[in-house]
PDB file of C-alpha atoms in Angstrom:
ATOM      1  CA  MET A   1     105.537 113.079  66.517  1.00 52.00           C
ATOM      2  CA  GLU A   2     104.237 110.136  68.550  1.00 61.00           C
ATOM      3  CA  ILE A   3     104.629 110.359  72.347  1.00 72.00           C
ATOM      4  CA  ASP A   4     105.040 107.229  74.490  1.00 85.00           C
ATOM      5  CA  LEU A   5     102.736 106.616  77.467  1.00 86.00           C
ATOM      6  CA  LYS A   6     105.358 107.453  80.099  1.00 86.00           C
ATOM      7  CA  THR A   7     106.066 110.843  78.533  1.00 88.00           C
ATOM      8  CA  PHE A   8     102.362 111.520  78.029  1.00 86.00           C
ATOM      9  CA  THR A   9     101.645 110.707  81.688  1.00 88.00           C
ATOM     10  CA  ALA A  10     104.452 112.972  82.904  1.00 87.00           C
ATOM     11  CA  LEU A  11     103.231 115.876  80.768  1.00 88.00           C
ATOM     12  CA  LYS A  12      99.617 115.353  81.845  1.00 89.00           C
ATOM     13  CA  GLU A  13     100.417 115.069  85.559  1.00 88.00           C
ATOM     14  CA  LEU A  14     102.668 118.111  85.548  1.00 84.00           C
ATOM     15  CA  HIS A  15     100.011 120.061  83.640  1.00 85.00           C
ATOM     16  CA  LEU A  16      97.402 119.201  86.310  1.00 88.00           C
ATOM     17  CA  LEU A  17      99.820 119.694  89.214  1.00 89.00           C
ATOM     18  CA  ASN A  18      98.226 122.960  90.366  1.00 92.00           C
ATOM     19  CA  SER A  19      94.611 121.869  89.902  1.00 95.00           C
ATOM     20  CA  VAL A  20      92.815 121.056  93.154  1.00 95.00           C
ATOM     21  CA  PRO A  21      89.774 119.415  91.454  1.00 95.00           C
ATOM     22  CA  ALA A  22      92.015 117.265  89.216  1.00 95.00           C
ATOM     23  CA  THR A  23      94.096 116.168  92.203  1.00 96.00           C
ATOM     24  CA  PHE A  24      91.019 115.146  94.186  1.00 97.00           C
ATOM     25  CA  GLU A  25      89.737 113.226  91.152  1.00 96.00           C
ATOM     26  CA  SER A  26      93.082 111.462  90.864  1.00 96.00           C
ATOM     27  CA  LEU A  27      93.020 110.580  94.570  1.00 97.00           C
ATOM     28  CA  GLU A  28      89.632 108.893  94.056  1.00 97.00           C
ATOM     29  CA  LEU A  29      91.127 106.650  91.350  1.00 96.00           C
ATOM     30  CA  LEU A  30      94.172 105.861  93.458  1.00 97.00           C
ATOM     31  CA  ALA A  31      91.960 104.933  96.417  1.00 97.00           C
ATOM     32  CA  LYS A  32      90.125 102.444  94.194  1.00 97.00           C
ATOM     33  CA  ALA A  33      93.411 101.021  92.922  1.00 97.00           C
ATOM     34  CA  SER A  34      94.690 100.692  96.487  1.00 97.00           C
ATOM     35  CA  THR A  35      91.457  98.971  97.554  1.00 97.00           C
ATOM     36  CA  GLU A  36      91.980  96.281  94.912  1.00 95.00           C
ATOM     37  CA  LEU A  37      95.501  95.556  96.131  1.00 95.00           C
ATOM     38  CA  ILE A  38      94.398  95.372  99.768  1.00 95.00           C
ATOM     39  CA  GLN A  39      91.516  93.090  98.755  1.00 94.00           C
ATOM     40  CA  SER A  40      94.038  90.795  97.086  1.00 93.00           C
ATOM     41  CA  ILE A  41      95.622  90.203 100.514  1.00 90.00           C
ATOM     42  CA  TYR A  42      92.243  89.024 101.827  1.00 86.00           C
ATOM     43  CA  ASP A  43      91.588  86.878  98.785  1.00 90.00           C
ATOM     44  CA  SER A  44      95.033  85.259  98.508  1.00 90.00           C
ATOM     45  CA  LYS A  45      95.339  84.367 102.200  1.00 88.00           C
ATOM     46  CA  PRO A  46      99.147  84.245 101.947  1.00 89.00           C
ATOM     47  CA  GLU A  47     101.537  82.796 104.491  1.00 90.00           C
ATOM     48  CA  LEU A  48     102.772  85.942 106.184  1.00 92.00           C
ATOM     49  CA  GLY A  49     105.967  86.497 108.146  1.00 92.00           C
ATOM     50  CA  GLU A  50     106.183  87.782 111.718  1.00 93.00           C
ATOM     51  CA  GLY A  51     103.837  90.744 112.101  1.00 95.00           C
ATOM     52  CA  GLU A  52     103.171  91.084 108.368  1.00 95.00           C
ATOM     53  CA  VAL A  53      99.424  91.091 108.984  1.00 94.00           C
ATOM     54  CA  PHE A  54      99.972  94.756 109.894  1.00 97.00           C
ATOM     55  CA  ILE A  55     100.996  95.500 106.308  1.00 97.00           C
ATOM     56  CA  GLU A  56      97.315  95.142 105.520  1.00 95.00           C
ATOM     57  CA  THR A  57      96.282  97.203 108.561  1.00 96.00           C
ATOM     58  CA  LEU A  58      98.651 100.075 107.786  1.00 98.00           C
ATOM     59  CA  SER A  59      97.617 100.008 104.122  1.00 97.00           C
ATOM     60  CA  ILE A  60      93.973 100.271 105.169  1.00 97.00           C
ATOM     61  CA  LYS A  61      94.898 103.205 107.415  1.00 98.00           C
ATOM     62  CA  ILE A  62      96.464 105.039 104.458  1.00 98.00           C
ATOM     63  CA  LEU A  63      93.398 104.221 102.338  1.00 98.00           C
ATOM     64  CA  LEU A  64      90.819 105.360 104.898  1.00 98.00           C
ATOM     65  CA  THR A  65      92.735 108.518 105.773  1.00 98.00           C
ATOM     66  CA  THR A  66      92.936 109.341 102.066  1.00 98.00           C
ATOM     67  CA  LYS A  67      89.178 108.817 101.779  1.00 98.00           C
ATOM     68  CA  SER A  68      88.664 111.141 104.755  1.00 98.00           C
ATOM     69  CA  ILE A  69      90.724 113.820 103.004  1.00 98.00           C
ATOM     70  CA  ILE A  70      88.609 113.386  99.873  1.00 98.00           C
ATOM     71  CA  GLU A  71      85.462 113.871 101.960  1.00 97.00           C
ATOM     72  CA  LEU A  72      86.902 116.984 103.598  1.00 97.00           C
ATOM     73  CA  GLY A  73      87.651 118.271 100.116  1.00 96.00           C
ATOM     74  CA  LYS A  74      83.924 118.515  99.409  1.00 95.00           C
ATOM     75  CA  GLY A  75      83.738 121.365 101.901  1.00 95.00           C
ATOM     76  CA  THR A  76      81.102 122.126 104.510  1.00 92.00           C
ATOM     77  CA  LYS A  77      78.739 124.907 105.497  1.00 90.00           C
ATOM     78  CA  VAL A  78      78.942 126.149 109.077  1.00 87.00           C
ATOM     79  CA  SER A  79      75.664 127.715 110.197  1.00 86.00           C
ATOM     80  CA  ALA A  80      74.792 129.462 113.438  1.00 86.00           C
ATOM     81  CA  LEU A  81      71.646 128.733 115.464  1.00 83.00           C
ATOM     82  CA  THR A  82      69.933 131.840 114.127  1.00 86.00           C
ATOM     83  CA  LYS A  83      71.456 132.143 110.673  1.00 86.00           C
ATOM     84  CA  ASP A  84      72.278 129.792 107.812  1.00 84.00           C
ATOM     85  CA  SER A  85      75.503 130.176 105.892  1.00 83.00           C
ATOM     86  CA  ASN A  86      75.866 130.254 102.119  1.00 83.00           C
ATOM     87  CA  VAL A  87      79.651 130.041 102.290  1.00 85.00           C
ATOM     88  CA  LYS A  88      81.267 126.612 101.893  1.00 92.00           C
ATOM     89  CA  LEU A  89      84.431 126.173 103.929  1.00 93.00           C
ATOM     90  CA  LEU A  90      87.243 123.716 103.313  1.00 94.00           C
ATOM     91  CA  ASP A  91      89.148 122.604 106.408  1.00 94.00           C
ATOM     92  CA  PHE A  92      92.723 122.530 105.119  1.00 94.00           C
ATOM     93  CA  SER A  93      94.051 122.394 108.683  1.00 95.00           C
ATOM     94  CA  SER A  94      92.555 118.928 109.202  1.00 96.00           C
ATOM     95  CA  ILE A  95      93.760 117.854 105.752  1.00 97.00           C
ATOM     96  CA  ASN A  96      97.298 118.820 106.784  1.00 96.00           C
ATOM     97  CA  ILE A  97      97.008 116.848 110.031  1.00 97.00           C
ATOM     98  CA  LEU A  98      95.699 113.790 108.176  1.00 98.00           C
ATOM     99  CA  THR A  99      98.495 114.138 105.630  1.00 98.00           C
ATOM    100  CA  ARG A 100     100.992 113.916 108.488  1.00 98.00           C
ATOM    101  CA  SER A 101      99.271 110.714 109.620  1.00 98.00           C
ATOM    102  CA  ILE A 102      99.572 109.233 106.127  1.00 98.00           C
ATOM    103  CA  ILE A 103     103.299 110.007 106.007  1.00 98.00           C
ATOM    104  CA  GLU A 104     103.780 108.316 109.398  1.00 98.00           C
ATOM    105  CA  ALA A 105     101.771 105.251 108.324  1.00 98.00           C
ATOM    106  CA  PHE A 106     103.964 104.810 105.255  1.00 98.00           C
ATOM    107  CA  LEU A 107     107.178 105.355 107.241  1.00 98.00           C
ATOM    108  CA  THR A 108     106.011 102.659 109.670  1.00 98.00           C
ATOM    109  CA  LEU A 109     105.322 100.301 106.757  1.00 98.00           C
ATOM    110  CA  GLU A 110     108.805 100.836 105.418  1.00 98.00           C
ATOM    111  CA  TYR A 111     110.505 100.781 108.817  1.00 98.00           C
ATOM    112  CA  LEU A 112     108.925  97.435 109.732  1.00 98.00           C
ATOM    113  CA  PHE A 113     108.273  95.646 106.440  1.00 97.00           C
ATOM    114  CA  PHE A 114     109.199  97.378 103.165  1.00 97.00           C
ATOM    115  CA  ASN A 115     112.948  97.125 103.615  1.00 96.00           C
ATOM    116  CA  ASN A 116     115.922  94.927 102.784  1.00 94.00           C
ATOM    117  CA  LEU A 117     116.857  94.098 106.370  1.00 96.00           C
ATOM    118  CA  SER A 118     117.509  90.569 107.593  1.00 96.00           C
ATOM    119  CA  ILE A 119     114.583  88.663 109.089  1.00 96.00           C
ATOM    120  CA  GLU A 120     116.264  88.919 112.499  1.00 96.00           C
ATOM    121  CA  GLU A 121     116.596  92.705 112.419  1.00 97.00           C
ATOM    122  CA  ARG A 122     113.114  93.173 111.007  1.00 97.00           C
ATOM    123  CA  ASN A 123     111.639  91.014 113.770  1.00 97.00           C
ATOM    124  CA  PHE A 124     113.641  92.935 116.384  1.00 97.00           C
ATOM    125  CA  ARG A 125     112.081  96.193 115.186  1.00 97.00           C
ATOM    126  CA  PHE A 126     108.628  94.621 115.167  1.00 98.00           C
ATOM    127  CA  TYR A 127     108.958  93.223 118.686  1.00 97.00           C
ATOM    128  CA  ILE A 128     109.979  96.540 120.254  1.00 97.00           C
ATOM    129  CA  TRP A 129     107.146  98.212 118.306  1.00 97.00           C
ATOM    130  CA  GLN A 130     104.740  95.674 119.833  1.00 97.00           C
ATOM    131  CA  ILE A 131     106.134  96.165 123.336  1.00 96.00           C
ATOM    132  CA  SER A 132     105.636  99.909 123.006  1.00 95.00           C
ATOM    133  CA  GLY A 133     101.967  99.446 122.110  1.00 94.00           C
ATOM    134  CA  TYR A 134     101.287  97.062 124.958  1.00 93.00           C
ATOM    135  CA  LYS A 135     103.099  99.323 127.426  1.00 92.00           C
ATOM    136  CA  ALA A 136     101.049 102.306 126.279  1.00 89.00           C
ATOM    137  CA  ARG A 137      97.852 100.440 127.131  1.00 85.00           C
ATOM    138  CA  GLN A 138      99.249  99.374 130.508  1.00 85.00           C
ATOM    139  CA  GLY A 139     100.066 103.012 131.287  1.00 81.00           C
ATOM    140  CA  PHE A 140      96.720 104.295 130.076  1.00 80.00           C
ATOM    141  CA  PHE A 141      94.693 102.051 132.369  1.00 79.00           C
ATOM    142  CA  ASN A 142      97.017 102.346 135.368  1.00 72.00           C
ATOM    143  CA  GLU A 143      95.260 103.708 138.461  1.00 65.00           C
ATOM    144  CA  ARG A 144      91.887 103.953 136.700  1.00 64.00           C
ATOM    145  CA  GLY A 145      89.766 101.923 139.124  1.00 61.00           C
ATOM    146  CA  GLN A 146      86.621 100.461 137.582  1.00 61.00           C
ATOM    147  CA  LEU A 147      87.796 101.227 134.068  1.00 63.00           C
ATOM    148  CA  LYS A 148      90.929  99.157 134.656  1.00 68.00           C
ATOM    149  CA  GLU A 149      88.947  96.307 136.237  1.00 69.00           C
ATOM    150  CA  ASN A 150      86.882  95.951 133.061  1.00 72.00           C
ATOM    151  CA  VAL A 151      89.993  95.115 131.014  1.00 81.00           C
ATOM    152  CA  ASN A 152      92.170  93.646 133.753  1.00 82.00           C
ATOM    153  CA  GLU A 153      92.285  90.165 132.216  1.00 83.00           C
ATOM    154  CA  LYS A 154      93.451  91.583 128.886  1.00 85.00           C
ATOM    155  CA  LEU A 155      96.037  93.760 130.623  1.00 86.00           C
ATOM    156  CA  GLN A 156      97.439  90.750 132.458  1.00 88.00           C
ATOM    157  CA  THR A 157      97.679  88.793 129.205  1.00 91.00           C
ATOM    158  CA  GLU A 158      99.482  91.676 127.525  1.00 90.00           C
ATOM    159  CA  LEU A 159     101.799  92.109 130.494  1.00 92.00           C
ATOM    160  CA  ALA A 160     102.848  88.476 130.083  1.00 94.00           C
ATOM    161  CA  GLU A 161     103.369  89.130 126.363  1.00 95.00           C
ATOM    162  CA  ILE A 162     105.604  92.126 127.155  1.00 95.00           C
ATOM    163  CA  LYS A 163     107.777  89.893 129.344  1.00 96.00           C
ATOM    164  CA  ARG A 164     107.920  87.190 126.657  1.00 97.00           C
ATOM    165  CA  LEU A 165     108.902  89.650 123.946  1.00 97.00           C
ATOM    166  CA  LYS A 166     111.519  91.303 126.162  1.00 96.00           C
ATOM    167  CA  THR A 167     113.107  87.896 126.770  1.00 97.00           C
ATOM    168  CA  ILE A 168     113.323  87.401 123.000  1.00 97.00           C
ATOM    169  CA  ILE A 169     114.784  90.808 122.138  1.00 97.00           C
ATOM    170  CA  GLU A 170     117.335  90.668 124.973  1.00 96.00           C
ATOM    171  CA  LYS A 171     118.849  87.653 123.196  1.00 96.00           C
ATOM    172  CA  SER A 172     119.019  89.528 119.894  1.00 96.00           C
ATOM    173  CA  PRO A 173     122.408  90.825 118.707  1.00 96.00           C
ATOM    174  CA  TYR A 174     120.662  94.136 117.959  1.00 97.00           C
ATOM    175  CA  TYR A 175     119.707  94.635 121.606  1.00 97.00           C
ATOM    176  CA  LYS A 176     123.282  95.480 122.605  1.00 94.00           C
ATOM    177  CA  ASN A 177     123.260  98.342 120.079  1.00 94.00           C
ATOM    178  CA  LEU A 178     120.609 100.208 122.061  1.00 95.00           C
ATOM    179  CA  ASN A 179     122.038 103.175 123.936  1.00 95.00           C
ATOM    180  CA  LYS A 180     121.201 103.954 127.568  1.00 94.00           C
ATOM    181  CA  GLN A 181     118.462 106.418 126.590  1.00 95.00           C
ATOM    182  CA  ASN A 182     116.714 103.889 124.362  1.00 94.00           C
ATOM    183  CA  LEU A 183     117.029 101.147 126.973  1.00 95.00           C
ATOM    184  CA  TRP A 184     115.439 103.470 129.527  1.00 95.00           C
ATOM    185  CA  LYS A 185     112.601 104.306 127.133  1.00 94.00           C
ATOM    186  CA  LEU A 186     112.053 100.633 126.330  1.00 93.00           C
ATOM    187  CA  ASP A 187     111.772  99.725 130.017  1.00 92.00           C
ATOM    188  CA  THR A 188     109.757 102.781 131.067  1.00 91.00           C
ATOM    189  CA  PHE A 189     107.096 103.379 128.416  1.00 88.00           C
ATOM    190  CA  GLY A 190     108.236 101.595 125.274  1.00 92.00           C
ATOM    191  CA  LEU A 191     110.325 102.400 122.229  1.00 93.00           C
ATOM    192  CA  PRO A 192     108.171 102.372 119.072  1.00 94.00           C
ATOM    193  CA  ARG A 193     111.055 103.364 116.765  1.00 94.00           C
ATOM    194  CA  LEU A 194     114.807 103.451 117.101  1.00 94.00           C
ATOM    195  CA  VAL A 195     114.975 106.932 115.544  1.00 94.00           C
ATOM    196  CA  SER A 196     112.748 110.025 115.280  1.00 95.00           C
ATOM    197  CA  TRP A 197     110.211 110.618 112.513  1.00 96.00           C
ATOM    198  CA  SER A 198     112.508 113.205 110.931  1.00 96.00           C
ATOM    199  CA  LYS A 199     115.356 110.701 110.899  1.00 96.00           C
ATOM    200  CA  LEU A 200     113.059 108.062 109.435  1.00 97.00           C
ATOM    201  CA  ILE A 201     112.255 110.415 106.556  1.00 98.00           C
ATOM    202  CA  GLU A 202     115.981 110.900 105.938  1.00 97.00           C
ATOM    203  CA  GLN A 203     116.583 107.140 105.978  1.00 96.00           C
ATOM    204  CA  SER A 204     113.502 106.233 103.936  1.00 97.00           C
ATOM    205  CA  ILE A 205     113.084 105.954 100.171  1.00 98.00           C
ATOM    206  CA  LEU A 206     111.104 109.208 100.263  1.00 98.00           C
ATOM    207  CA  LYS A 207     112.882 112.246  98.834  1.00 97.00           C
ATOM    208  CA  THR A 208     114.025 114.066 101.948  1.00 97.00           C
ATOM    209  CA  SER A 209     113.976 117.462 100.225  1.00 94.00           C
ATOM    210  CA  MET A 210     110.350 116.922  99.277  1.00 94.00           C
ATOM    211  CA  PHE A 211     108.908 115.490 102.493  1.00 97.00           C
ATOM    212  CA  GLU A 212     110.992 116.776 105.402  1.00 96.00           C
ATOM    213  CA  LEU A 213     109.793 120.385 105.382  1.00 94.00           C
ATOM    214  CA  SER A 214     106.183 119.395 104.669  1.00 95.00           C
ATOM    215  CA  TYR A 215     106.175 116.975 107.597  1.00 96.00           C
ATOM    216  CA  LYS A 216     107.432 119.672 109.957  1.00 95.00           C
ATOM    217  CA  LEU A 217     104.729 122.040 108.729  1.00 93.00           C
ATOM    218  CA  TYR A 218     101.953 119.477 109.234  1.00 95.00           C
ATOM    219  CA  SER A 219     103.274 118.716 112.723  1.00 95.00           C
ATOM    220  CA  ASN A 220     102.724 122.391 113.570  1.00 93.00           C
ATOM    221  CA  TYR A 221      99.060 121.981 112.605  1.00 93.00           C
ATOM    222  CA  ALA A 222      98.748 118.815 114.700  1.00 92.00           C
ATOM    223  CA  HIS A 223     100.040 120.703 117.757  1.00 91.00           C
ATOM    224  CA  SER A 224      98.199 123.993 117.050  1.00 91.00           C
ATOM    225  CA  LYS A 225     101.413 125.970 117.040  1.00 91.00           C
ATOM    226  CA  PHE A 226     101.384 129.688 116.290  1.00 90.00           C
ATOM    227  CA  ILE A 227     102.787 129.302 112.764  1.00 87.00           C
ATOM    228  CA  SER A 228      99.851 127.095 111.766  1.00 90.00           C
ATOM    229  CA  LEU A 229      97.245 129.438 113.253  1.00 88.00           C
ATOM    230  CA  ILE A 230      98.524 132.544 111.487  1.00 89.00           C
ATOM    231  CA  GLN A 231      98.271 130.626 108.215  1.00 85.00           C
ATOM    232  CA  MET A 232      94.557 130.174 108.882  1.00 88.00           C
ATOM    233  CA  ASN A 233      93.961 133.920 109.176  1.00 85.00           C
ATOM    234  CA  GLY A 234      92.382 135.892 106.351  1.00 82.00           C
ATOM    235  CA  ALA A 235      88.866 136.523 105.123  1.00 76.00           C
ATOM    236  CA  LYS A 236      88.996 133.943 102.325  1.00 87.00           C
ATOM    237  CA  THR A 237      91.589 131.466 103.606  1.00 90.00           C
ATOM    238  CA  LEU A 238      89.036 128.836 104.574  1.00 92.00           C
ATOM    239  CA  ASN A 239      86.617 129.501 101.688  1.00 92.00           C
ATOM    240  CA  LYS A 240      86.455 126.481  99.400  1.00 94.00           C
ATOM    241  CA  GLY A 241      87.709 127.342  95.915  1.00 92.00           C
ATOM    242  CA  SER A 242      89.413 130.581  96.883  1.00 93.00           C
ATOM    243  CA  GLU A 243      92.980 131.093  95.689  1.00 93.00           C
ATOM    244  CA  GLU A 244      94.193 131.238  99.288  1.00 93.00           C
ATOM    245  CA  ASN A 245      92.446 128.001 100.184  1.00 93.00           C
ATOM    246  CA  ASP A 246      93.703 126.163  97.089  1.00 93.00           C
ATOM    247  CA  LEU A 247      97.265 127.220  97.860  1.00 91.00           C
ATOM    248  CA  SER A 248      96.854 126.006 101.439  1.00 91.00           C
ATOM    249  CA  ILE A 249      95.829 122.456 100.478  1.00 94.00           C
ATOM    250  CA  LEU A 250      97.663 121.813  97.206  1.00 95.00           C
ATOM    251  CA  ASN A 251     100.933 120.715  98.763  1.00 94.00           C
ATOM    252  CA  SER A 252      99.146 118.319 101.112  1.00 96.00           C
ATOM    253  CA  LEU A 253      97.187 116.789  98.256  1.00 97.00           C
ATOM    254  CA  ARG A 254     100.375 116.276  96.251  1.00 96.00           C
ATOM    255  CA  VAL A 255     102.006 114.570  99.235  1.00 97.00           C
ATOM    256  CA  VAL A 256      98.963 112.330  99.750  1.00 98.00           C
ATOM    257  CA  LYS A 257      99.004 111.417  96.068  1.00 98.00           C
ATOM    258  CA  MET A 258     102.689 110.528  96.127  1.00 97.00           C
ATOM    259  CA  ILE A 259     102.445 108.468  99.329  1.00 98.00           C
ATOM    260  CA  ASN A 260      99.510 106.496  97.913  1.00 98.00           C
ATOM    261  CA  CYS A 261     101.448 105.720  94.737  1.00 98.00           C
ATOM    262  CA  ILE A 262     104.612 104.799  96.658  1.00 98.00           C
ATOM    263  CA  ALA A 263     102.619 102.559  99.020  1.00 98.00           C
ATOM    264  CA  ILE A 264     100.888 100.826  96.087  1.00 98.00           C
ATOM    265  CA  VAL A 265     104.256 100.094  94.480  1.00 98.00           C
ATOM    266  CA  GLY A 266     105.503  98.838  97.869  1.00 97.00           C
ATOM    267  CA  LEU A 267     102.609  96.361  98.061  1.00 96.00           C
ATOM    268  CA  LYS A 268     103.168  95.338  94.449  1.00 96.00           C
ATOM    269  CA  ASN A 269     106.827  94.634  95.126  1.00 96.00           C
ATOM    270  CA  LYS A 270     106.136  92.830  98.406  1.00 95.00           C
ATOM    271  CA  PHE A 271     103.588  90.283  97.187  1.00 95.00           C
ATOM    272  CA  ASP A 272     103.427  88.384  93.878  1.00 94.00           C
ATOM    273  CA  PHE A 273      99.629  88.250  94.000  1.00 94.00           C
ATOM    274  CA  ALA A 274      99.481  92.029  94.449  1.00 95.00           C
ATOM    275  CA  SER A 275     101.828  92.440  91.481  1.00 95.00           C
ATOM    276  CA  LYS A 276      99.415  90.421  89.332  1.00 95.00           C
ATOM    277  CA  VAL A 277      96.527  92.670  90.393  1.00 95.00           C
ATOM    278  CA  PHE A 278      98.615  95.753  89.619  1.00 97.00           C
ATOM    279  CA  GLU A 279      99.387  94.486  86.109  1.00 96.00           C
ATOM    280  CA  GLN A 280      95.644  94.285  85.424  1.00 95.00           C
ATOM    281  CA  TYR A 281      95.177  98.003  86.056  1.00 96.00           C
ATOM    282  CA  ASP A 282      94.401 100.319  83.184  1.00 93.00           C
ATOM    283  CA  GLU A 283      97.677 101.319  81.494  1.00 94.00           C
ATOM    284  CA  GLU A 284      97.160 105.012  82.248  1.00 92.00           C
ATOM    285  CA  ILE A 285      96.552 104.352  85.953  1.00 95.00           C
ATOM    286  CA  LYS A 286      99.644 102.145  86.130  1.00 96.00           C
ATOM    287  CA  SER A 287     101.695 104.793  84.396  1.00 96.00           C
ATOM    288  CA  THR A 288     100.430 107.490  86.792  1.00 96.00           C
ATOM    289  CA  ILE A 289     101.289 105.393  89.863  1.00 97.00           C
ATOM    290  CA  LEU A 290     104.768 104.598  88.575  1.00 97.00           C
ATOM    291  CA  PHE A 291     105.380 108.243  87.637  1.00 96.00           C
ATOM    292  CA  TRP A 292     104.574 109.581  91.127  1.00 97.00           C
ATOM    293  CA  ASN A 293     106.423 106.710  92.796  1.00 97.00           C
ATOM    294  CA  GLU A 294     109.544 107.622  90.870  1.00 96.00           C
ATOM    295  CA  PHE A 295     108.965 111.366  91.402  1.00 96.00           C
ATOM    296  CA  GLY A 296     108.653 111.010  95.195  1.00 97.00           C
ATOM    297  CA  THR A 297     111.461 108.551  95.953  1.00 97.00           C
ATOM    298  CA  GLU A 298     115.253 108.710  96.001  1.00 92.00           C
TER     299      GLU A 298
END
């Protein structure tokens, strides 16, 4: 019986689901596919909407973080001053932290750009996101003497930009929907998002059941909480290739794979020129990307 490409891809991907080497190999291919789409933004020089230049920046962040995870996957030897080590360790803790960063980069892409909101609401979100970034820099350099003097001109320019953007958003119909807590945050240190990361996952196209728990787990690693540290205990837990180590990184690698595929499809759907590049991919690569995009979204 002849099997169509979609069915073949699903069977192949599910068969390799628990293979760490196969997943790393697949991530390498996806990184190359993503690079081509990002390059198409450079090459096409499209007329972008307000803030849409950051679609490219956030896509590059996902790409580079994925490449960092691939490099970590090669493992490393940790030797003492007086003794070399023959054991190769794989730092799954850092992979988990980077996976969290990839999830947040995609959620930001969707929150700001990959959505069906009106131009007005999308711009409102972008402006308060900008204000938050500028305010963070103002706060960082506050009361820092010589260090502040070195960037004082830039800080003054950004302070003027904060005031300009605030004037714009205060005229927006969406401004009146901000509650007192959000208004206080906006005025005090900025309001990068209207809801929490957990809420963004719920509201996103990502399957909540698949990403919510993983995100919470990776946040524990980012903050060095007790639950993450006890998961690093054990004689073989950090040994590259051990069963314990494979189990500790497999879920992260699956999440990274899905986010890359979902982000690629997001770029394809956002820009016609990116869609043309996508259609030139090898049929098996296209089928793999579409499979994991469908698998990981609602």
